[in-house]
C-alpha atoms as a PDB file:
ATOM      1  CA  UNK A   1     135.905-120.542 174.151  1.00  0.00           C
ATOM      2  CA  UNK A   2     136.167-119.709 170.366  1.00  0.00           C
ATOM      3  CA  UNK A   3     135.028-122.973 169.571  1.00  0.00           C
ATOM      4  CA  UNK A   4     131.940-122.614 171.180  1.00  0.00           C
ATOM      5  CA  UNK A   5     131.364-119.094 169.716  1.00  0.00           C
ATOM      6  CA  UNK A   6     131.908-120.848 166.306  1.00  0.00           C
ATOM      7  CA  UNK A   7     129.559-123.529 167.228  1.00  0.00           C
ATOM      8  CA  UNK A   8     126.989-120.988 168.344  1.00  0.00           C
ATOM      9  CA  UNK A   9     127.404-118.998 165.055  1.00  0.00           C
ATOM     10  CA  UNK A  10     126.957-122.043 162.878  1.00  0.00           C
ATOM     11  CA  UNK A  11     123.646-122.934 164.887  1.00  0.00           C
ATOM     12  CA  UNK A  12     122.384-119.542 164.115  1.00  0.00           C
ATOM     13  CA  UNK A  13     123.335-119.259 160.607  1.00  0.00           C
ATOM     14  CA  UNK A  14     121.818-122.862 160.016  1.00  0.00           C
ATOM     15  CA  UNK A  15     118.683-122.029 161.671  1.00  0.00           C
ATOM     16  CA  UNK A  16     118.222-118.621 159.805  1.00  0.00           C
ATOM     17  CA  UNK A  17     118.743-120.527 156.655  1.00  0.00           C
ATOM     18  CA  UNK A  18     116.250-122.907 157.276  1.00  0.00           C
ATOM     19  CA  UNK A  19     113.797-120.332 158.136  1.00  0.00           C
ATOM     20  CA  UNK A  20     114.163-118.146 154.908  1.00  0.00           C
ATOM     21  CA  UNK A  21     115.388-120.148 152.435  1.00  0.00           C
ATOM     22  CA  UNK A  22     114.581-123.619 152.907  1.00  0.00           C
ATOM     23  CA  UNK A  23     111.577-123.645 151.332  1.00  0.00           C
ATOM     24  CA  UNK A  24     113.015-121.820 148.173  1.00  0.00           C
ATOM     25  CA  UNK A  25     115.770-124.157 147.954  1.00  0.00           C
ATOM     26  CA  UNK A  26     113.118-127.178 147.948  1.00  0.00           C
ATOM     27  CA  UNK A  27     111.144-125.955 145.441  1.00  0.00           C
ATOM     28  CA  UNK A  28     114.142-124.897 143.009  1.00  0.00           C
ATOM     29  CA  UNK A  29     115.598-128.475 143.092  1.00  0.00           C
ATOM     30  CA  UNK A  30     111.836-129.956 142.694  1.00  0.00           C
ATOM     31  CA  UNK A  31     111.602-127.348 139.554  1.00  0.00           C
ATOM     32  CA  UNK A  32     115.184-128.629 138.348  1.00  0.00           C
ATOM     33  CA  UNK A  33     114.213-131.863 138.557  1.00  0.00           C
ATOM     34  CA  UNK A  34     110.897-131.656 136.451  1.00  0.00           C
ATOM     35  CA  UNK A  35     112.942-129.943 133.928  1.00  0.00           C
ATOM     36  CA  UNK A  36     115.551-132.414 133.849  1.00  0.00           C
ATOM     37  CA  UNK A  37     112.538-134.621 133.399  1.00  0.00           C
ATOM     38  CA  UNK A  38     111.303-132.892 130.159  1.00  0.00           C
ATOM     39  CA  UNK A  39     114.867-132.670 128.637  1.00  0.00           C
ATOM     40  CA  UNK A  40     115.059-136.817 128.964  1.00  0.00           C
ATOM     41  CA  UNK A  41     111.897-137.427 127.838  1.00  0.00           C
ATOM     42  CA  UNK A  42     112.635-135.030 124.655  1.00  0.00           C
ATOM     43  CA  UNK A  43     116.242-136.717 124.285  1.00  0.00           C
ATOM     44  CA  UNK A  44     114.400-140.254 124.739  1.00  0.00           C
ATOM     45  CA  UNK A  45     112.019-139.703 122.425  1.00  0.00           C
ATOM     46  CA  UNK A  46     114.501-138.751 119.472  1.00  0.00           C
ATOM     47  CA  UNK A  47     116.641-141.950 120.927  1.00  0.00           C
ATOM     48  CA  UNK A  48     113.330-143.964 119.582  1.00  0.00           C
ATOM     49  CA  UNK A  49     112.792-142.017 116.434  1.00  0.00           C
ATOM     50  CA  UNK A  50     110.177-139.438 117.537  1.00  0.00           C
ATOM     51  CA  UNK A  51     111.269-136.033 116.093  1.00  0.00           C
ATOM     52  CA  UNK A  52     110.188-133.815 118.689  1.00  0.00           C
ATOM     53  CA  UNK A  53     113.071-131.262 118.600  1.00  0.00           C
ATOM     54  CA  UNK A  54     115.884-130.315 116.033  1.00  0.00           C
ATOM     55  CA  UNK A  55     118.277-133.262 115.643  1.00  0.00           C
ATOM     56  CA  UNK A  56     121.505-131.213 115.723  1.00  0.00           C
ATOM     57  CA  UNK A  57     120.136-129.595 119.447  1.00  0.00           C
ATOM     58  CA  UNK A  58     119.280-132.928 120.512  1.00  0.00           C
ATOM     59  CA  UNK A  59     122.702-134.225 119.342  1.00  0.00           C
ATOM     60  CA  UNK A  60     124.973-131.237 120.823  1.00  0.00           C
ATOM     61  CA  UNK A  61     122.657-132.107 124.284  1.00  0.00           C
ATOM     62  CA  UNK A  62     123.083-135.800 124.379  1.00  0.00           C
ATOM     63  CA  UNK A  63     126.805-136.275 125.582  1.00  0.00           C
ATOM     64  CA  UNK A  64     125.496-134.362 128.754  1.00  0.00           C
ATOM     65  CA  UNK A  65     122.552-136.386 129.853  1.00  0.00           C
ATOM     66  CA  UNK A  66     123.278-139.848 128.340  1.00  0.00           C
ATOM     67  CA  UNK A  67     125.018-140.716 131.556  1.00  0.00           C
ATOM     68  CA  UNK A  68     121.547-139.857 133.604  1.00  0.00           C
ATOM     69  CA  UNK A  69     119.281-141.751 130.775  1.00  0.00           C
ATOM     70  CA  UNK A  70     119.515-145.164 132.271  1.00  0.00           C
ATOM     71  CA  UNK A  71     118.765-143.848 136.010  1.00  0.00           C
ATOM     72  CA  UNK A  72     115.868-141.725 134.716  1.00  0.00           C
ATOM     73  CA  UNK A  73     114.413-144.924 132.552  1.00  0.00           C
ATOM     74  CA  UNK A  74     114.497-147.141 135.859  1.00  0.00           C
ATOM     75  CA  UNK A  75     112.838-143.933 137.654  1.00  0.00           C
ATOM     76  CA  UNK A  76     110.136-143.851 135.298  1.00  0.00           C
ATOM     77  CA  UNK A  77     109.576-147.476 134.960  1.00  0.00           C
ATOM     78  CA  UNK A  78     109.181-147.674 139.016  1.00  0.00           C
ATOM     79  CA  UNK A  79     105.557-148.225 140.403  1.00  0.00           C
ATOM     80  CA  UNK A  80     104.731-144.634 141.848  1.00  0.00           C
ATOM     81  CA  UNK A  81     102.039-144.087 144.850  1.00  0.00           C
ATOM     82  CA  UNK A  82      99.975-141.075 144.360  1.00  0.00           C
ATOM     83  CA  UNK A  83     100.211-140.376 148.019  1.00  0.00           C
ATOM     84  CA  UNK A  84     103.935-140.019 147.574  1.00  0.00           C
ATOM     85  CA  UNK A  85     103.601-136.488 145.874  1.00  0.00           C
ATOM     86  CA  UNK A  86     100.769-135.389 148.571  1.00  0.00           C
ATOM     87  CA  UNK A  87     103.096-132.993 150.611  1.00  0.00           C
ATOM     88  CA  UNK A  88     104.318-131.565 147.164  1.00  0.00           C
ATOM     89  CA  UNK A  89     100.830-130.809 145.875  1.00  0.00           C
ATOM     90  CA  UNK A  90      99.791-126.889 146.190  1.00  0.00           C
END
């Protein structure tokens, strides 16, 4: 019986989380992705020789994002359909 109570509590908790927090969580992930893209554009521009930021700052940030730059370049080179973003348009 305690197992069923735990399952019921977990189901109620997940339902309430989805009801009250899920949209905020999804929007936060979307905003984080956009900020990461902006930082990657700035750092990629520095790598190409376009001075967009102070070089000292970009050199300090580079070790944290150098692993993500390859995946970001592949994502940016991929062809995108406009309708993929239709659910996120406000």
